[in-house]
mmCIF file of the C-alpha atoms, coordinates in Angstrom:
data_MODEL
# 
_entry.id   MODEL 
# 
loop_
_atom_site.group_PDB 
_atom_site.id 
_atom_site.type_symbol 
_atom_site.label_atom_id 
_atom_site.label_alt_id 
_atom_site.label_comp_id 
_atom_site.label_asym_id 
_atom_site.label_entity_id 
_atom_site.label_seq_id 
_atom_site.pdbx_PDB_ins_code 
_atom_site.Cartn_x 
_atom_site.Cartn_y 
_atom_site.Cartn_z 
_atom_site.occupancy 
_atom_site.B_iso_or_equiv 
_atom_site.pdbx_formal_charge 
_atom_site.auth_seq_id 
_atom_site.auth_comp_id 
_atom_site.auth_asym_id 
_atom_site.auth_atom_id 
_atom_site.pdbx_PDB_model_num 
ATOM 1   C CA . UNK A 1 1   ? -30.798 -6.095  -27.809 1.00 0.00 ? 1   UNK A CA 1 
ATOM 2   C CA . UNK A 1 2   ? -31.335 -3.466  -30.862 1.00 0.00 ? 2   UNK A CA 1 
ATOM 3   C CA . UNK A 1 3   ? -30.595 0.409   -29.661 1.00 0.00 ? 3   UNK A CA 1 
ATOM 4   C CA . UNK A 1 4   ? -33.294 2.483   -30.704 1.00 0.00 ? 4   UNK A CA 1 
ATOM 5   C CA . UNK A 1 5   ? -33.387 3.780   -33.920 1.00 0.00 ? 5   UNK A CA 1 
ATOM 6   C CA . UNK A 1 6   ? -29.705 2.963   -35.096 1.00 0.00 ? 6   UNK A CA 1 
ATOM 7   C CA . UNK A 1 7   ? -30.017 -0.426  -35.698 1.00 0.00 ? 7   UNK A CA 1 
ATOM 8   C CA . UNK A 1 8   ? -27.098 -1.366  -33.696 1.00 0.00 ? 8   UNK A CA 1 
ATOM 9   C CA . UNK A 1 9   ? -26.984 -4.470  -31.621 1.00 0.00 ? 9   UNK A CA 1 
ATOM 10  C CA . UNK A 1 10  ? -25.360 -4.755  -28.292 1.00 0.00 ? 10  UNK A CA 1 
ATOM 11  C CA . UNK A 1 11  ? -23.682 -7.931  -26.915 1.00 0.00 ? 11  UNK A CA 1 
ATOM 12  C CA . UNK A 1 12  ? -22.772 -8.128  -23.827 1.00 0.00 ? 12  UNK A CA 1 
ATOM 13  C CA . UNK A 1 13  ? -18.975 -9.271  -23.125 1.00 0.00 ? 13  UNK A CA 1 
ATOM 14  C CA . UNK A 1 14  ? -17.478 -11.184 -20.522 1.00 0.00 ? 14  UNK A CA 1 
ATOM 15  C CA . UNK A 1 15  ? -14.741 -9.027  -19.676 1.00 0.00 ? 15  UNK A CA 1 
ATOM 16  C CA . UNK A 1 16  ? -17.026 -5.756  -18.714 1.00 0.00 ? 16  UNK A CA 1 
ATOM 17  C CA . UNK A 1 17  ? -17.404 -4.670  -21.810 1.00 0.00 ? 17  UNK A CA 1 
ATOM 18  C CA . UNK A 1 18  ? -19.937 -4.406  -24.762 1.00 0.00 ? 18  UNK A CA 1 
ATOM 19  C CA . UNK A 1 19  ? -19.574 -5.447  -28.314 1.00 0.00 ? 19  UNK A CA 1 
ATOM 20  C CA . UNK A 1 20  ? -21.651 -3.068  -30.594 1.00 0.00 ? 20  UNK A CA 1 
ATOM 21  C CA . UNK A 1 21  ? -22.107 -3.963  -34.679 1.00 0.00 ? 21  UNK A CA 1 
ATOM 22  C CA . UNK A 1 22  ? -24.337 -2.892  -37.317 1.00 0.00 ? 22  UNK A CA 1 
ATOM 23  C CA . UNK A 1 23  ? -25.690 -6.275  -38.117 1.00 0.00 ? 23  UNK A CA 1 
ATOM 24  C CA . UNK A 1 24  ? -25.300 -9.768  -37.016 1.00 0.00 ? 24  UNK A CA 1 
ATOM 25  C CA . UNK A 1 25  ? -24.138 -11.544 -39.536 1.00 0.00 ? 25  UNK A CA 1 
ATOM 26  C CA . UNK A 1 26  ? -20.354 -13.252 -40.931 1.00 0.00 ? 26  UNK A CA 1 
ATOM 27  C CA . UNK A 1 27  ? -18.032 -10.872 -40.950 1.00 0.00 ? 27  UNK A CA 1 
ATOM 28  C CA . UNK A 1 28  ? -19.973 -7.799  -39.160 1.00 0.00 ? 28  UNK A CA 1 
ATOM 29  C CA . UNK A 1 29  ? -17.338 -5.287  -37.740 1.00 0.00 ? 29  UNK A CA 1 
ATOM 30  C CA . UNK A 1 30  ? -17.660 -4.736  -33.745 1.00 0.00 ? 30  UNK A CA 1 
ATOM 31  C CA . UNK A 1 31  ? -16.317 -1.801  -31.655 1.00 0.00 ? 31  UNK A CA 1 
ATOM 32  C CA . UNK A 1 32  ? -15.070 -2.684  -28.021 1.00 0.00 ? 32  UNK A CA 1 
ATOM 33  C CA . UNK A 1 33  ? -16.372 -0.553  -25.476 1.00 0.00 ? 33  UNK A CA 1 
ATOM 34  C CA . UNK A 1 34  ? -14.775 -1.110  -22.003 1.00 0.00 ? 34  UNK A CA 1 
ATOM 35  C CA . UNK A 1 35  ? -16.814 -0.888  -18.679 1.00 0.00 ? 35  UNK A CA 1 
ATOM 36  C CA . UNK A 1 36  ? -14.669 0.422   -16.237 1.00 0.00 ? 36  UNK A CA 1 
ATOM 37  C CA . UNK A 1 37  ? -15.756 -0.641  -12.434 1.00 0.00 ? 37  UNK A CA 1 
ATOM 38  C CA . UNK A 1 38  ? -13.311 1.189   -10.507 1.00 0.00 ? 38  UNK A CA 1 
ATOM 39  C CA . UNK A 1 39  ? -10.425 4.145   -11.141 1.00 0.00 ? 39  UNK A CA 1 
ATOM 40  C CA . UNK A 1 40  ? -6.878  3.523   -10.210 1.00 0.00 ? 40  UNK A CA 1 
ATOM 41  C CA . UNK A 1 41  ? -5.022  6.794   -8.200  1.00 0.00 ? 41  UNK A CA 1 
ATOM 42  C CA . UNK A 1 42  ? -2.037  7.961   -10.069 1.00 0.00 ? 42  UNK A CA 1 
ATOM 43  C CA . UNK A 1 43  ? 0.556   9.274   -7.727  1.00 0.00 ? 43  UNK A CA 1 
ATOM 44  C CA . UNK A 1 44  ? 1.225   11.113  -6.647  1.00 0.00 ? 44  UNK A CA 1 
ATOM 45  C CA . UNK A 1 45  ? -1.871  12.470  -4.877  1.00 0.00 ? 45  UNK A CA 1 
ATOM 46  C CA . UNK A 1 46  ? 0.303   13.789  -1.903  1.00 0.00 ? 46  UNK A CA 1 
ATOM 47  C CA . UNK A 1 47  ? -0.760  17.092  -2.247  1.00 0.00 ? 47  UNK A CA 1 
ATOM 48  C CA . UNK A 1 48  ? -4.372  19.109  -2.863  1.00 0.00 ? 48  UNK A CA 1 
ATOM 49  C CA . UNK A 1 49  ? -3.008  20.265  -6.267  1.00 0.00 ? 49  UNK A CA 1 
ATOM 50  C CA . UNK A 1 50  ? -2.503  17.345  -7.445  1.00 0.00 ? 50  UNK A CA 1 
ATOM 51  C CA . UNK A 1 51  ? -5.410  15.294  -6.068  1.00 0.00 ? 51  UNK A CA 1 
ATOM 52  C CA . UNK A 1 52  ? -7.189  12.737  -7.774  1.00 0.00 ? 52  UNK A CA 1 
ATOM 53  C CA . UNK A 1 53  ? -11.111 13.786  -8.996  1.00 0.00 ? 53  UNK A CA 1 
ATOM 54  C CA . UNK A 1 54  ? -13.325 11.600  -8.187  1.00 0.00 ? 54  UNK A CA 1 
ATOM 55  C CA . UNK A 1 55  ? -17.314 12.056  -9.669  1.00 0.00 ? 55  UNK A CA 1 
ATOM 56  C CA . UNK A 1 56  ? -20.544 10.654  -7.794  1.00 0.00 ? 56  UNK A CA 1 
ATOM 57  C CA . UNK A 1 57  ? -21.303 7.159   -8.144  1.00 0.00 ? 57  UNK A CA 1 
ATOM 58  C CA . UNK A 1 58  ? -17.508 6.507   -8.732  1.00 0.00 ? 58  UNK A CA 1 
ATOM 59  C CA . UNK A 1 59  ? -14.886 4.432   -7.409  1.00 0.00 ? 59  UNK A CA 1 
ATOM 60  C CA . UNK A 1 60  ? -11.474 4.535   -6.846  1.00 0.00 ? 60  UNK A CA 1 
ATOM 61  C CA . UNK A 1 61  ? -8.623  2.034   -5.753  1.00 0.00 ? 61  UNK A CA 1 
ATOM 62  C CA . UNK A 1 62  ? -5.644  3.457   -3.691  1.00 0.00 ? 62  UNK A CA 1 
ATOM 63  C CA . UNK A 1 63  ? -3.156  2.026   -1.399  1.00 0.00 ? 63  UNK A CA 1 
ATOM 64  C CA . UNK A 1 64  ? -1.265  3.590   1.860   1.00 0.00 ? 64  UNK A CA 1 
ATOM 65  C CA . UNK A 1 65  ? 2.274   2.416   -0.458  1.00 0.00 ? 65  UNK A CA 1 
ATOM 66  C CA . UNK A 1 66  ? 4.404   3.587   3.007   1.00 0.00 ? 66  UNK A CA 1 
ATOM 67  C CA . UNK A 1 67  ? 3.578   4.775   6.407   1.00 0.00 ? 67  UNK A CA 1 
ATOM 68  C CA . UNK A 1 68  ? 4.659   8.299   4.796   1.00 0.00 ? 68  UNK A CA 1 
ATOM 69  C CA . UNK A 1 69  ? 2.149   7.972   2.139   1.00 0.00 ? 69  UNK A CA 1 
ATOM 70  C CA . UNK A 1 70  ? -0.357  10.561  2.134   1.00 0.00 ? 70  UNK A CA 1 
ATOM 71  C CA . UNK A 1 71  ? -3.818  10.096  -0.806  1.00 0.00 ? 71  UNK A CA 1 
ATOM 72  C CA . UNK A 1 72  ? -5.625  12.927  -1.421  1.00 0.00 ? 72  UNK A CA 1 
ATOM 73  C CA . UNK A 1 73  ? -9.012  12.957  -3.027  1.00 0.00 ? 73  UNK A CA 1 
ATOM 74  C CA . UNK A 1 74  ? -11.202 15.963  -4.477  1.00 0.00 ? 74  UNK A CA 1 
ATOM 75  C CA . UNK A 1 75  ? -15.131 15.119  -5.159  1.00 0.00 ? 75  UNK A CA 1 
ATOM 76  C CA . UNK A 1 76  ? -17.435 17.037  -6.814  1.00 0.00 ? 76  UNK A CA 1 
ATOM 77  C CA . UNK A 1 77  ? -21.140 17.369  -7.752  1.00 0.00 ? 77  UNK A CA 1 
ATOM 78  C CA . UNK A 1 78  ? -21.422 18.899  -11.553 1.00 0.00 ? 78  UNK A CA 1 
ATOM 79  C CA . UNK A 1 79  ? -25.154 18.297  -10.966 1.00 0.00 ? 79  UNK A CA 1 
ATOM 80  C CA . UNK A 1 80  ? -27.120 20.606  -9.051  1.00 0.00 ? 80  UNK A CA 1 
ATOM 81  C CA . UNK A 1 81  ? -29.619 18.088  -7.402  1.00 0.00 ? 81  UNK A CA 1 
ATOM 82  C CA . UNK A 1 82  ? -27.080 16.095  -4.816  1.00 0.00 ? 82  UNK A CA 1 
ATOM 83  C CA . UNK A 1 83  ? -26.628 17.835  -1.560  1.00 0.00 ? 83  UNK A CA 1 
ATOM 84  C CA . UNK A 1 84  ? -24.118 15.792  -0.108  1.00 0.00 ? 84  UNK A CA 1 
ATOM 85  C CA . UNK A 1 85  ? -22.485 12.859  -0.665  1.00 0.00 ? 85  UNK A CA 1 
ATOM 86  C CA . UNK A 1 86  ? -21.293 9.599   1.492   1.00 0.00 ? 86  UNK A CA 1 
ATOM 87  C CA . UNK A 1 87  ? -17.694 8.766   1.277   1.00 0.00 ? 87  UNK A CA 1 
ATOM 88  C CA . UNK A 1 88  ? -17.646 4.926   1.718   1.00 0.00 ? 88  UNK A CA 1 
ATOM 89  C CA . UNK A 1 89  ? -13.952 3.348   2.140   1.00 0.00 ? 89  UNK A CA 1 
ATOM 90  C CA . UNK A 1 90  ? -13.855 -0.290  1.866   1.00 0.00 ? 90  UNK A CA 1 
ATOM 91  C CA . UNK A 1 91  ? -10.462 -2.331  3.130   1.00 0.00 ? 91  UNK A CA 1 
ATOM 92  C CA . UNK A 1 92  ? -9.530  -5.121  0.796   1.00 0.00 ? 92  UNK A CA 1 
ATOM 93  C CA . UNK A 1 93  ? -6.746  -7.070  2.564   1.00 0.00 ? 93  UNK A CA 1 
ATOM 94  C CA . UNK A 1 94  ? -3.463  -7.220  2.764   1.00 0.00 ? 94  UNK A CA 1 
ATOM 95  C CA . UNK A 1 95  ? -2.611  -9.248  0.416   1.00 0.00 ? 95  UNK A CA 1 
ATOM 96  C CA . UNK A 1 96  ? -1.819  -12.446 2.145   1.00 0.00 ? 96  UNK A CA 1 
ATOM 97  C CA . UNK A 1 97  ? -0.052  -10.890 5.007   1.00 0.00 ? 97  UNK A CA 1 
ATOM 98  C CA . UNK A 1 98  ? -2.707  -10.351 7.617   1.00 0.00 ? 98  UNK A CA 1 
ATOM 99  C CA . UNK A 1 99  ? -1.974  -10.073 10.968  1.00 0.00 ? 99  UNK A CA 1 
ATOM 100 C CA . UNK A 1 100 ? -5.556  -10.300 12.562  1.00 0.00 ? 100 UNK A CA 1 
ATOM 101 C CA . UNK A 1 101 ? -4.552  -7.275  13.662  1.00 0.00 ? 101 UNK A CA 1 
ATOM 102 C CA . UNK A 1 102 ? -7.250  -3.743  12.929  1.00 0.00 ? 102 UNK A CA 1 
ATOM 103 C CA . UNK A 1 103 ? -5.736  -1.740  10.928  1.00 0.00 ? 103 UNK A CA 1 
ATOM 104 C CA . UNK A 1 104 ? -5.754  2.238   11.054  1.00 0.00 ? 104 UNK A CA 1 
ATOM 105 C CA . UNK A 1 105 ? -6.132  5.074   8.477   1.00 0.00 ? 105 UNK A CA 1 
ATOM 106 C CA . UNK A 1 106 ? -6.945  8.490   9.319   1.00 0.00 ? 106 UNK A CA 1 
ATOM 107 C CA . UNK A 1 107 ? -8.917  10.638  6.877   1.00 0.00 ? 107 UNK A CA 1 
ATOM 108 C CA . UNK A 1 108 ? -9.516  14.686  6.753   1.00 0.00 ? 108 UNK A CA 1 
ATOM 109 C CA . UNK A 1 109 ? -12.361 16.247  4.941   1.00 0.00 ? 109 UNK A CA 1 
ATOM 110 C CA . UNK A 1 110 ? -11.747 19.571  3.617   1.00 0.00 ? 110 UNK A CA 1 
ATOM 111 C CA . UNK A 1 111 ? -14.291 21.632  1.326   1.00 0.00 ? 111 UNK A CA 1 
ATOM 112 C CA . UNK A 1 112 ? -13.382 23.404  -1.396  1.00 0.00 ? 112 UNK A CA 1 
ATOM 113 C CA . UNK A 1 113 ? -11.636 26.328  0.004   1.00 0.00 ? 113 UNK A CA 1 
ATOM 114 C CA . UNK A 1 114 ? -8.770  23.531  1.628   1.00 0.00 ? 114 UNK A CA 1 
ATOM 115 C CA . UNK A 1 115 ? -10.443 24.089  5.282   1.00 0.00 ? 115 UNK A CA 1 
ATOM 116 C CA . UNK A 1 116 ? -10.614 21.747  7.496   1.00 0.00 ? 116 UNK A CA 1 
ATOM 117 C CA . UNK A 1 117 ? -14.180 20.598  8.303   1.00 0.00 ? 117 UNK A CA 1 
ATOM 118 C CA . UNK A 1 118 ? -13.440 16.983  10.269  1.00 0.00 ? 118 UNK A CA 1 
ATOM 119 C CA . UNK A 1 119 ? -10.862 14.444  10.873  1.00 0.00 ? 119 UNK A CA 1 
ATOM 120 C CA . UNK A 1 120 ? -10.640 10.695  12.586  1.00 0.00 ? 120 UNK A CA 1 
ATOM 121 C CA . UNK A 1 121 ? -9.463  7.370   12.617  1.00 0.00 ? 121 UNK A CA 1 
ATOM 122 C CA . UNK A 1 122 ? -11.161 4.551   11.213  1.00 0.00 ? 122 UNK A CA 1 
ATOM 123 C CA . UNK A 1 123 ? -10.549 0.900   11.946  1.00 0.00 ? 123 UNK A CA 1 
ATOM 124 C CA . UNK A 1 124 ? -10.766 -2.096  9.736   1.00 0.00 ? 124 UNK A CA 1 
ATOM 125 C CA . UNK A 1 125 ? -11.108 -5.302  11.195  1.00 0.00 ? 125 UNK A CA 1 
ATOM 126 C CA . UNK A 1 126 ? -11.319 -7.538  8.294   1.00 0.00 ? 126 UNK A CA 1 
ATOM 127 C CA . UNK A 1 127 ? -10.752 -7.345  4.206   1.00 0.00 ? 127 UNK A CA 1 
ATOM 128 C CA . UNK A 1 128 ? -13.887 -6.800  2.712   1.00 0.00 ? 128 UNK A CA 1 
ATOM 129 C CA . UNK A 1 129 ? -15.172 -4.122  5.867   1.00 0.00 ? 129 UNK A CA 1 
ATOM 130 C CA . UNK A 1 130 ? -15.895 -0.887  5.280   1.00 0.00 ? 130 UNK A CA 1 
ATOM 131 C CA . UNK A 1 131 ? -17.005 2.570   6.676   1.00 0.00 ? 131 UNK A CA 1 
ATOM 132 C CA . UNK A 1 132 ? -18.724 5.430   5.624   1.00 0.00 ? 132 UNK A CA 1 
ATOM 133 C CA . UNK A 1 133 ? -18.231 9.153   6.350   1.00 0.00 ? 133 UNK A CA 1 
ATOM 134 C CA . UNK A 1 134 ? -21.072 11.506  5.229   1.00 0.00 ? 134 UNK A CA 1 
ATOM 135 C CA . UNK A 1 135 ? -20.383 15.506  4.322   1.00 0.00 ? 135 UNK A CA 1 
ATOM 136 C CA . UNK A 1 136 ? -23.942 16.642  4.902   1.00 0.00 ? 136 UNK A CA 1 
ATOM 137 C CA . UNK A 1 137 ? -22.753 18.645  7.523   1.00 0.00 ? 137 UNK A CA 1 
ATOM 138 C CA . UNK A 1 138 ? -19.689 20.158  5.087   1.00 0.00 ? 138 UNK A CA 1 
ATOM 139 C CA . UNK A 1 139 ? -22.420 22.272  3.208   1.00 0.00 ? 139 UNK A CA 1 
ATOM 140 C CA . UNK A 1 140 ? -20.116 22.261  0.412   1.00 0.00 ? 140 UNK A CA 1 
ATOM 141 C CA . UNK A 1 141 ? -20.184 19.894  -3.193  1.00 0.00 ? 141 UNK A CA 1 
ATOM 142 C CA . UNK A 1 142 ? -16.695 20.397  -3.315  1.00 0.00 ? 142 UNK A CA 1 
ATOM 143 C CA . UNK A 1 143 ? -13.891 19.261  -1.199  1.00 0.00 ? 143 UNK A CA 1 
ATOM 144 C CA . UNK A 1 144 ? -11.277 17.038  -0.904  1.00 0.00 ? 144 UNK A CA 1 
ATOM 145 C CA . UNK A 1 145 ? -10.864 14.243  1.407   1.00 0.00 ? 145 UNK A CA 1 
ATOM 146 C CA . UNK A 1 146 ? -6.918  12.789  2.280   1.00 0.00 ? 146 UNK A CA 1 
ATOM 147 C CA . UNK A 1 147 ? -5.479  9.487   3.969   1.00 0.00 ? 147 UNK A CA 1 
ATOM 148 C CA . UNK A 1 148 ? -2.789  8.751   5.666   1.00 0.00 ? 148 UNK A CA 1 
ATOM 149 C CA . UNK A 1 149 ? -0.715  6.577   8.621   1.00 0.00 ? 149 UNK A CA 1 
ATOM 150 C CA . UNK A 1 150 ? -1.078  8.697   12.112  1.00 0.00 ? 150 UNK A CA 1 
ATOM 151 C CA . UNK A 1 151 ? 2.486   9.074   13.865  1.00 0.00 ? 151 UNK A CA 1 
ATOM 152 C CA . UNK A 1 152 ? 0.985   7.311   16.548  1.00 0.00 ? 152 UNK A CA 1 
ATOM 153 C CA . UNK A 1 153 ? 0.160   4.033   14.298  1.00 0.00 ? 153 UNK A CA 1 
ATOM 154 C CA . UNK A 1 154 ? 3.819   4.026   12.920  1.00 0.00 ? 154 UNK A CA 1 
ATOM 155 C CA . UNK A 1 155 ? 5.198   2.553   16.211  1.00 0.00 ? 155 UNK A CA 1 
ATOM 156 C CA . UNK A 1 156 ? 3.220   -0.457  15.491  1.00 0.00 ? 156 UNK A CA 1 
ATOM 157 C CA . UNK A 1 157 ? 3.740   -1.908  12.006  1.00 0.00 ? 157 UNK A CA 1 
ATOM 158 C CA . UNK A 1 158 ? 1.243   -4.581  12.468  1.00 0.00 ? 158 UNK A CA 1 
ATOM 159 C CA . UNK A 1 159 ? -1.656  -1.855  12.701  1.00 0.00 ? 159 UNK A CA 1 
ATOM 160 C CA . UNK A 1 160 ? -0.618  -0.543  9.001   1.00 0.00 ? 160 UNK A CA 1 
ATOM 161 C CA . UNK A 1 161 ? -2.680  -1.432  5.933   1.00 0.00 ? 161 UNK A CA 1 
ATOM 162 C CA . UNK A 1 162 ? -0.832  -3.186  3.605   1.00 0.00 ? 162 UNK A CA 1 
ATOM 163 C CA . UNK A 1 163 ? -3.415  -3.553  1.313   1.00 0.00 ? 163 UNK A CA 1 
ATOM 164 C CA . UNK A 1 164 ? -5.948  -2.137  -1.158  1.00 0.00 ? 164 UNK A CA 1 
ATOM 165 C CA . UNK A 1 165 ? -8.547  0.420   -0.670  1.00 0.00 ? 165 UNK A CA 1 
ATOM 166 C CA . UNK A 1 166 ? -11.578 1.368   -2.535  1.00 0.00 ? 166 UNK A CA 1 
ATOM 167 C CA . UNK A 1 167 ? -13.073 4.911   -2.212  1.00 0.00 ? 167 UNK A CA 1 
ATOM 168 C CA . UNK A 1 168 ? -16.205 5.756   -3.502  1.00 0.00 ? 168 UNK A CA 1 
ATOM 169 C CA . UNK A 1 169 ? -18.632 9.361   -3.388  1.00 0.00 ? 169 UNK A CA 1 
ATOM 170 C CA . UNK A 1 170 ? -22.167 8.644   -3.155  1.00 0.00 ? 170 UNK A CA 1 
ATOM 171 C CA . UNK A 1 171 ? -24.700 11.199  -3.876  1.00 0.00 ? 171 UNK A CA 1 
ATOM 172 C CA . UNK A 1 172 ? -27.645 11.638  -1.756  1.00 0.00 ? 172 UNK A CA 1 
ATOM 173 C CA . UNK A 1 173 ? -30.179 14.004  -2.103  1.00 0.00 ? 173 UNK A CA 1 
# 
């Protein structure tokens, strides 16, 4: 594949990423360029302040590290045309240490003044399940979204995620 009127060429690598060169011969010089599929959260995300931005079309990895743990997530639309967004969460395991057992998260979606606009408990039955919460009702492009362990769900350590999630905002116009 040759980029439009730069005479580059683009390989496509293995590993995500794209090798770009200006020709194809012996001993052309190539640039990685790294394809990154999902974000990591950097902790601590406890707090609103210190939340981890997420942008549409996005998607970030987090983990519930103790039954104290609390994630916090701020979206945002920079373009004008979204109106709201779908918050998908999708459960990957526990690592090797299911129980069978559903486990339990409870989320909060705040807009961008830190009210609270909604709250619940969602259930995942299986790795790989997921759910999605939608904020067209938030009227907002901003907010922030947090996870955590209920009191409740402490009392039964079976019905804590031990595992990875991935969270991901979704535009829709």
């Amino acid at each position: 594949i040759t980029a439009k009127n730069i005479g580059t060429t683009i390989l496509e690598n293995n590993s995500g990423g794209y090798i770009t060169s200006k020709s194809s011969g012996a001993g052309s010089k190539g640039v990685f360029i790294k394809v990154i599929s999902e974000y990591i959260e950097s902790e601590y995300n406890d707090e609103m302040a210190y939340a981890n931005i997420i942008k549409p079309g996005n998607k970030m990895k987090f983990r519930i590290s103790s039954s104290n743990d609390i994630d916090i997530f701020k979206f945002t639309s920079p373009v004008a045309i979204y109106d709201y967004f779908d918050i998908k969460i999708t459960y990957e395991g526990d690592s090797g240490t299911s129980t069978g057992k559903d486990k339990h998260l409870r989320w909060e979606l705040y807009n961008n003044n830190v009210e609270l606009f909604g709250s619940g408990d969602l259930s995942f039955k299986s790795e790989g399940s997921s759910t999605s919460l939608s904020t067209k009702w938030l009227n907002t492009k901003q907010g922030y979204v947090r996870f955590y362990i209920k009191d409740y769900w402490k009392a039964y350590p079976s019905a804590i995620p031990t595992g990875n999630f991935i969270v991901e905002f979704i535009p829709k116009e």
